[in-house]
PDB file of C-alpha atoms in Angstrom:
ATOM      1  CA  MET A   1     161.439  89.261  86.254  1.00  0.00           C
ATOM      2  CA  MET A   2     157.736  89.592  87.091  1.00  0.00           C
ATOM      3  CA  GLU A   3     155.975  92.573  85.678  1.00  0.00           C
ATOM      4  CA  ARG A   4     154.789  95.212  88.103  1.00  0.00           C
ATOM      5  CA  SER A   5     151.086  94.644  87.200  1.00  0.00           C
ATOM      6  CA  THR A   6     151.389  90.923  87.994  1.00  0.00           C
ATOM      7  CA  ILE A   7     152.911  91.696  91.382  1.00  0.00           C
ATOM      8  CA  LEU A   8     150.186  94.256  92.129  1.00  0.00           C
ATOM      9  CA  ALA A   9     147.452  91.819  91.067  1.00  0.00           C
ATOM     10  CA  ALA A  10     148.910  89.065  93.244  1.00  0.00           C
ATOM     11  CA  GLY A  11     149.135  91.479  96.168  1.00  0.00           C
ATOM     12  CA  ALA A  12     145.515  92.533  95.717  1.00  0.00           C
ATOM     13  CA  LEU A  13     144.412  88.892  95.614  1.00  0.00           C
ATOM     14  CA  VAL A  14     146.275  88.099  98.846  1.00  0.00           C
ATOM     15  CA  ALA A  15     144.748  91.188 100.481  1.00  0.00           C
ATOM     16  CA  ALA A  16     141.255  90.133  99.384  1.00  0.00           C
ATOM     17  CA  TRP A  17     141.761  86.647 100.806  1.00  0.00           C
ATOM     18  CA  SER A  18     143.005  88.039 104.095  1.00  0.00           C
ATOM     19  CA  ILE A  19     139.987  90.303 104.697  1.00  0.00           C
ATOM     20  CA  SER A  20     137.216  88.158 103.241  1.00  0.00           C
ATOM     21  CA  PRO A  21     135.892  85.264 105.308  1.00  0.00           C
ATOM     22  CA  ALA A  22     135.837  81.909 103.558  1.00  0.00           C
ATOM     23  CA  SER A  23     132.199  81.304 104.372  1.00  0.00           C
ATOM     24  CA  ALA A  24     129.019  82.962 105.435  1.00  0.00           C
ATOM     25  CA  ALA A  25     128.606  84.353 108.946  1.00  0.00           C
ATOM     26  CA  GLU A  26     125.795  82.955 111.076  1.00  0.00           C
ATOM     27  CA  PHE A  27     123.945  83.969 114.229  1.00  0.00           C
ATOM     28  CA  GLN A  28     121.261  82.230 116.258  1.00  0.00           C
ATOM     29  CA  ASP A  29     119.557  83.933 119.172  1.00  0.00           C
ATOM     30  CA  PRO A  30     119.264  81.362 121.974  1.00  0.00           C
ATOM     31  CA  LYS A  31     116.317  83.162 123.580  1.00  0.00           C
ATOM     32  CA  THR A  32     114.031  83.522 120.542  1.00  0.00           C
ATOM     33  CA  GLY A  33     115.407  80.890 118.146  1.00  0.00           C
ATOM     34  CA  PHE A  34     115.716  83.530 115.406  1.00  0.00           C
ATOM     35  CA  SER A  35     118.706  83.009 113.119  1.00  0.00           C
ATOM     36  CA  LEU A  36     120.506  84.960 110.426  1.00  0.00           C
ATOM     37  CA  THR A  37     123.064  83.962 107.814  1.00  0.00           C
ATOM     38  CA  VAL A  38     124.903  86.592 105.780  1.00  0.00           C
ATOM     39  CA  PRO A  39     127.086  85.912 102.742  1.00  0.00           C
ATOM     40  CA  ALA A  40     130.869  85.805 102.641  1.00  0.00           C
ATOM     41  CA  GLY A  41     132.333  89.282 102.890  1.00  0.00           C
ATOM     42  CA  PHE A  42     130.091  90.259 105.813  1.00  0.00           C
ATOM     43  CA  VAL A  43     130.381  89.839 109.570  1.00  0.00           C
ATOM     44  CA  LEU A  44     127.764  90.022 112.287  1.00  0.00           C
ATOM     45  CA  LYS A  45     128.303  92.100 115.395  1.00  0.00           C
ATOM     46  CA  SER A  46     127.090  91.038 118.831  1.00  0.00           C
ATOM     47  CA  PRO A  47     123.366  91.562 119.323  1.00  0.00           C
ATOM     48  CA  ARG A  48     122.388  94.797 120.998  1.00  0.00           C
ATOM     49  CA  SER A  49     119.355  95.994 122.880  1.00  0.00           C
ATOM     50  CA  ASP A  50     116.677  97.955 121.098  1.00  0.00           C
ATOM     51  CA  ALA A  51     113.378  99.214 122.471  1.00  0.00           C
ATOM     52  CA  LYS A  52     111.436  98.071 119.389  1.00  0.00           C
ATOM     53  CA  HIS A  53     112.964  94.592 118.980  1.00  0.00           C
ATOM     54  CA  ASP A  54     113.842  91.568 121.090  1.00  0.00           C
ATOM     55  CA  PHE A  55     117.357  92.182 119.755  1.00  0.00           C
ATOM     56  CA  LEU A  56     119.102  93.991 116.927  1.00  0.00           C
ATOM     57  CA  ILE A  57     122.215  92.702 115.162  1.00  0.00           C
ATOM     58  CA  ASP A  58     124.459  94.783 112.906  1.00  0.00           C
ATOM     59  CA  VAL A  59     125.749  93.516 109.550  1.00  0.00           C
ATOM     60  CA  VAL A  60     129.153  94.914 108.554  1.00  0.00           C
ATOM     61  CA  SER A  61     130.719  94.672 105.097  1.00  0.00           C
ATOM     62  CA  LEU A  62     134.394  93.708 105.171  1.00  0.00           C
ATOM     63  CA  THR A  63     134.932  95.066 101.665  1.00  0.00           C
ATOM     64  CA  GLY A  64     133.167  98.403 102.059  1.00  0.00           C
ATOM     65  CA  GLN A  65     130.599  97.354  99.445  1.00  0.00           C
ATOM     66  CA  PRO A  66     127.883  98.363  99.555  1.00  0.00           C
ATOM     67  CA  PRO A  67     129.183 101.547 101.166  1.00  0.00           C
ATOM     68  CA  THR A  68     127.658 102.767 104.395  1.00  0.00           C
ATOM     69  CA  ALA A  69     126.207 106.236 104.609  1.00  0.00           C
ATOM     70  CA  GLY A  70     127.632 108.683 107.099  1.00  0.00           C
ATOM     71  CA  ASN A  71     129.983 107.424 109.773  1.00  0.00           C
ATOM     72  CA  GLU A  72     128.193 104.134 110.387  1.00  0.00           C
ATOM     73  CA  GLU A  73     130.171 100.905 110.580  1.00  0.00           C
ATOM     74  CA  ALA A  74     127.215  98.642 109.773  1.00  0.00           C
ATOM     75  CA  VAL A  75     125.509  98.678 106.404  1.00  0.00           C
ATOM     76  CA  CYS A  76     122.442  96.840 107.784  1.00  0.00           C
ATOM     77  CA  ALA A  77     120.726  96.041 111.065  1.00  0.00           C
ATOM     78  CA  VAL A  78     118.419  93.059 111.472  1.00  0.00           C
ATOM     79  CA  GLY A  79     115.885  92.859 114.270  1.00  0.00           C
ATOM     80  CA  PHE A  80     113.173  90.505 115.431  1.00  0.00           C
ATOM     81  CA  ILE A  81     110.229  91.028 117.744  1.00  0.00           C
ATOM     82  CA  ARG A  82     107.981  88.211 118.855  1.00  0.00           C
ATOM     83  CA  PHE A  83     104.231  88.804 118.645  1.00  0.00           C
ATOM     84  CA  ALA A  84     102.120  88.025 121.701  1.00  0.00           C
ATOM     85  CA  LYS A  85     101.001  84.405 121.592  1.00  0.00           C
ATOM     86  CA  GLY A  86      97.598  84.145 119.936  1.00  0.00           C
ATOM     87  CA  SER A  87      97.624  87.706 118.580  1.00  0.00           C
ATOM     88  CA  VAL A  88      97.712  86.409 114.992  1.00  0.00           C
ATOM     89  CA  ALA A  89      95.371  83.555 114.081  1.00  0.00           C
ATOM     90  CA  SER A  90      97.276  82.159 111.090  1.00  0.00           C
ATOM     91  CA  GLN A  91      99.762  82.929 108.350  1.00  0.00           C
ATOM     92  CA  ALA A  92      96.882  82.826 105.881  1.00  0.00           C
ATOM     93  CA  ASP A  93      95.256  85.692 107.816  1.00  0.00           C
ATOM     94  CA  LEU A  94      98.477  87.726 107.624  1.00  0.00           C
ATOM     95  CA  ASN A  95      98.834  87.004 103.907  1.00  0.00           C
ATOM     96  CA  ALA A  96      95.215  87.939 103.104  1.00  0.00           C
ATOM     97  CA  MET A  97      94.701  91.154 101.157  1.00  0.00           C
ATOM     98  CA  PRO A  98      92.958  93.113 103.975  1.00  0.00           C
ATOM     99  CA  ALA A  99      95.849  92.424 106.369  1.00  0.00           C
ATOM    100  CA  ARG A 100      98.444  93.333 103.725  1.00  0.00           C
ATOM    101  CA  GLN A 101      96.601  96.567 102.922  1.00  0.00           C
ATOM    102  CA  LYS A 102      96.501  97.468 106.617  1.00  0.00           C
ATOM    103  CA  MET A 103     100.207  96.654 106.947  1.00  0.00           C
ATOM    104  CA  ALA A 104     101.028  98.889 103.959  1.00  0.00           C
ATOM    105  CA  LEU A 105      98.953 101.735 105.387  1.00  0.00           C
ATOM    106  CA  ASP A 106     100.618 101.366 108.806  1.00  0.00           C
ATOM    107  CA  ILE A 107     104.059 101.513 107.160  1.00  0.00           C
ATOM    108  CA  ARG A 108     103.148 104.630 105.161  1.00  0.00           C
ATOM    109  CA  ARG A 109     101.879 106.324 108.330  1.00  0.00           C
ATOM    110  CA  THR A 110     104.838 105.322 110.519  1.00  0.00           C
ATOM    111  CA  LEU A 111     107.858 106.146 108.339  1.00  0.00           C
ATOM    112  CA  PRO A 112     107.387 109.936 108.186  1.00  0.00           C
ATOM    113  CA  GLY A 113     107.286 110.025 111.995  1.00  0.00           C
ATOM    114  CA  GLN A 114     110.661 108.275 111.976  1.00  0.00           C
ATOM    115  CA  GLY A 115     112.178 110.913 109.704  1.00  0.00           C
ATOM    116  CA  MET A 116     111.854 108.907 106.486  1.00  0.00           C
ATOM    117  CA  ALA A 117     110.109 109.814 103.236  1.00  0.00           C
ATOM    118  CA  PRO A 118     109.030 106.623 101.410  1.00  0.00           C
ATOM    119  CA  GLN A 119     110.054 106.605  97.732  1.00  0.00           C
ATOM    120  CA  VAL A 120     109.147 103.062  96.637  1.00  0.00           C
ATOM    121  CA  MET A 121     107.133 100.381  98.396  1.00  0.00           C
ATOM    122  CA  GLN A 122     106.353  96.942  97.036  1.00  0.00           C
ATOM    123  CA  ALA A 123     105.062  93.655  98.392  1.00  0.00           C
ATOM    124  CA  ILE A 124     107.596  90.855  98.743  1.00  0.00           C
ATOM    125  CA  PRO A 125     106.121  87.791  97.017  1.00  0.00           C
ATOM    126  CA  SER A 126     106.109  84.994  99.600  1.00  0.00           C
ATOM    127  CA  GLU A 127     103.729  82.452 101.073  1.00  0.00           C
ATOM    128  CA  ALA A 128     105.942  82.178 104.174  1.00  0.00           C
ATOM    129  CA  TYR A 129     105.331  85.732 105.363  1.00  0.00           C
ATOM    130  CA  ALA A 130     103.505  88.965 104.645  1.00  0.00           C
ATOM    131  CA  GLY A 131     106.175  91.463 103.716  1.00  0.00           C
ATOM    132  CA  PHE A 132     107.102  94.708 102.061  1.00  0.00           C
ATOM    133  CA  GLU A 133     110.290  96.291 100.757  1.00  0.00           C
ATOM    134  CA  ILE A 134     110.528 100.021 101.145  1.00  0.00           C
ATOM    135  CA  VAL A 135     113.097 102.458  99.825  1.00  0.00           C
ATOM    136  CA  SER A 136     113.016 105.773 101.601  1.00  0.00           C
ATOM    137  CA  LYS A 137     115.193 108.779 102.092  1.00  0.00           C
ATOM    138  CA  PRO A 138     115.859 110.472 105.398  1.00  0.00           C
ATOM    139  CA  THR A 139     114.343 113.904 105.796  1.00  0.00           C
ATOM    140  CA  LEU A 140     116.997 115.159 108.231  1.00  0.00           C
ATOM    141  CA  GLY A 141     120.642 114.676 109.065  1.00  0.00           C
ATOM    142  CA  PRO A 142     123.987 115.450 107.538  1.00  0.00           C
ATOM    143  CA  ASP A 143     124.106 114.764 103.796  1.00  0.00           C
ATOM    144  CA  HIS A 144     120.598 113.244 103.975  1.00  0.00           C
ATOM    145  CA  GLU A 145     119.975 114.112 100.312  1.00  0.00           C
ATOM    146  CA  ASN A 146     122.581 111.509  99.313  1.00  0.00           C
ATOM    147  CA  VAL A 147     121.355 108.693 101.586  1.00  0.00           C
ATOM    148  CA  SER A 148     118.976 105.837 100.734  1.00  0.00           C
ATOM    149  CA  ILE A 149     117.374 103.476 103.236  1.00  0.00           C
ATOM    150  CA  TYR A 150     116.243  99.978 102.253  1.00  0.00           C
ATOM    151  CA  THR A 151     113.796  98.369 104.679  1.00  0.00           C
ATOM    152  CA  ALA A 152     112.247  94.905 104.545  1.00  0.00           C
ATOM    153  CA  ILE A 153     109.409  94.179 106.961  1.00  0.00           C
ATOM    154  CA  MET A 154     108.295  90.549 107.175  1.00  0.00           C
ATOM    155  CA  ASP A 155     105.437  89.362 109.388  1.00  0.00           C
ATOM    156  CA  ARG A 156     104.937  85.753 110.368  1.00  0.00           C
ATOM    157  CA  VAL A 157     102.585  84.357 112.992  1.00  0.00           C
ATOM    158  CA  VAL A 158     105.482  84.155 115.429  1.00  0.00           C
ATOM    159  CA  GLY A 159     106.728  87.726 114.954  1.00  0.00           C
ATOM    160  CA  ARG A 160     108.149  90.483 112.792  1.00  0.00           C
ATOM    161  CA  THR A 161     111.580  90.601 111.182  1.00  0.00           C
ATOM    162  CA  ASN A 162     112.972  93.975 110.120  1.00  0.00           C
ATOM    163  CA  VAL A 163     115.998  94.457 107.883  1.00  0.00           C
ATOM    164  CA  ILE A 164     117.193  98.057 107.639  1.00  0.00           C
ATOM    165  CA  CYS A 165     120.104  98.903 105.335  1.00  0.00           C
ATOM    166  CA  VAL A 166     121.553 102.355 104.750  1.00  0.00           C
ATOM    167  CA  THR A 167     123.788 103.253 101.830  1.00  0.00           C
ATOM    168  CA  THR A 168     124.445 106.116  99.478  1.00  0.00           C
ATOM    169  CA  LYS A 169     121.801 107.075  96.942  1.00  0.00           C
ATOM    170  CA  GLN A 170     124.277 106.355  94.139  1.00  0.00           C
ATOM    171  CA  ALA A 171     125.119 102.858  95.459  1.00  0.00           C
ATOM    172  CA  LEU A 172     121.524 101.707  96.033  1.00  0.00           C
ATOM    173  CA  PRO A 173     120.865 100.119  92.602  1.00  0.00           C
ATOM    174  CA  ASP A 174     123.926  97.849  92.950  1.00  0.00           C
ATOM    175  CA  ALA A 175     123.185  97.204  96.640  1.00  0.00           C
ATOM    176  CA  TYR A 176     119.649  95.852  96.079  1.00  0.00           C
ATOM    177  CA  PRO A 177     120.736  92.250  95.375  1.00  0.00           C
ATOM    178  CA  VAL A 178     123.012  92.236  98.439  1.00  0.00           C
ATOM    179  CA  PHE A 179     120.289  93.617 100.707  1.00  0.00           C
ATOM    180  CA  ARG A 180     117.872  90.975  99.433  1.00  0.00           C
ATOM    181  CA  VAL A 181     120.372  88.178 100.149  1.00  0.00           C
ATOM    182  CA  ILE A 182     120.680  89.500 103.711  1.00  0.00           C
ATOM    183  CA  ARG A 183     116.860  89.696 103.928  1.00  0.00           C
ATOM    184  CA  ASP A 184     116.520  86.131 102.660  1.00  0.00           C
ATOM    185  CA  GLY A 185     119.075  84.919 105.225  1.00  0.00           C
ATOM    186  CA  THR A 186     116.669  85.612 108.095  1.00  0.00           C
ATOM    187  CA  ARG A 187     114.881  82.670 109.727  1.00  0.00           C
ATOM    188  CA  PRO A 188     112.298  83.235 112.447  1.00  0.00           C
ATOM    189  CA  PRO A 189     111.796  80.803 115.305  1.00  0.00           C
ATOM    190  CA  ALA A 190     109.565  77.809 114.596  1.00  0.00           C
ATOM    191  CA  GLU A 191     107.113  78.782 117.346  1.00  0.00           C
TER     192      GLU A 191
END
């Protein structure tokens, strides 16, 4: 006779297989050419309209890890907005120190107006884009003291990609690697 722990372990394994997709989920926006791949264990919702982006797509964890904060279904949202043609001369210009300093200053000025208090901000090392990671906490809302917001902002000549992930303050250290995999799964259009 099988031991109870073996039966429970087998049941848990079957349950994990049934809720976890076998491969990564992918999305490509036919209008902009932007694409996103998220790892196994996540699904992508249909794109939605957003005033500040060409589109916004929600990333949902099938396992509940990292946990969402509040009553949200999605742990992250990824958006892209195309820059006006010719508004940025080159990627080298975006990557240059004066442009990065201006970007950092703009971020620091903007977040408080969006109800976020920046806690940590660091440049993302990349030649492909000028980018920053920001961890902030909301200044308002239910249980806001226990919420952390991870934001990645990445500028390329063609446009800006934003990755916004919201989790509990306690879960943030373990969620960092997952949020970075989602960030690194973004691919802007070629032109």
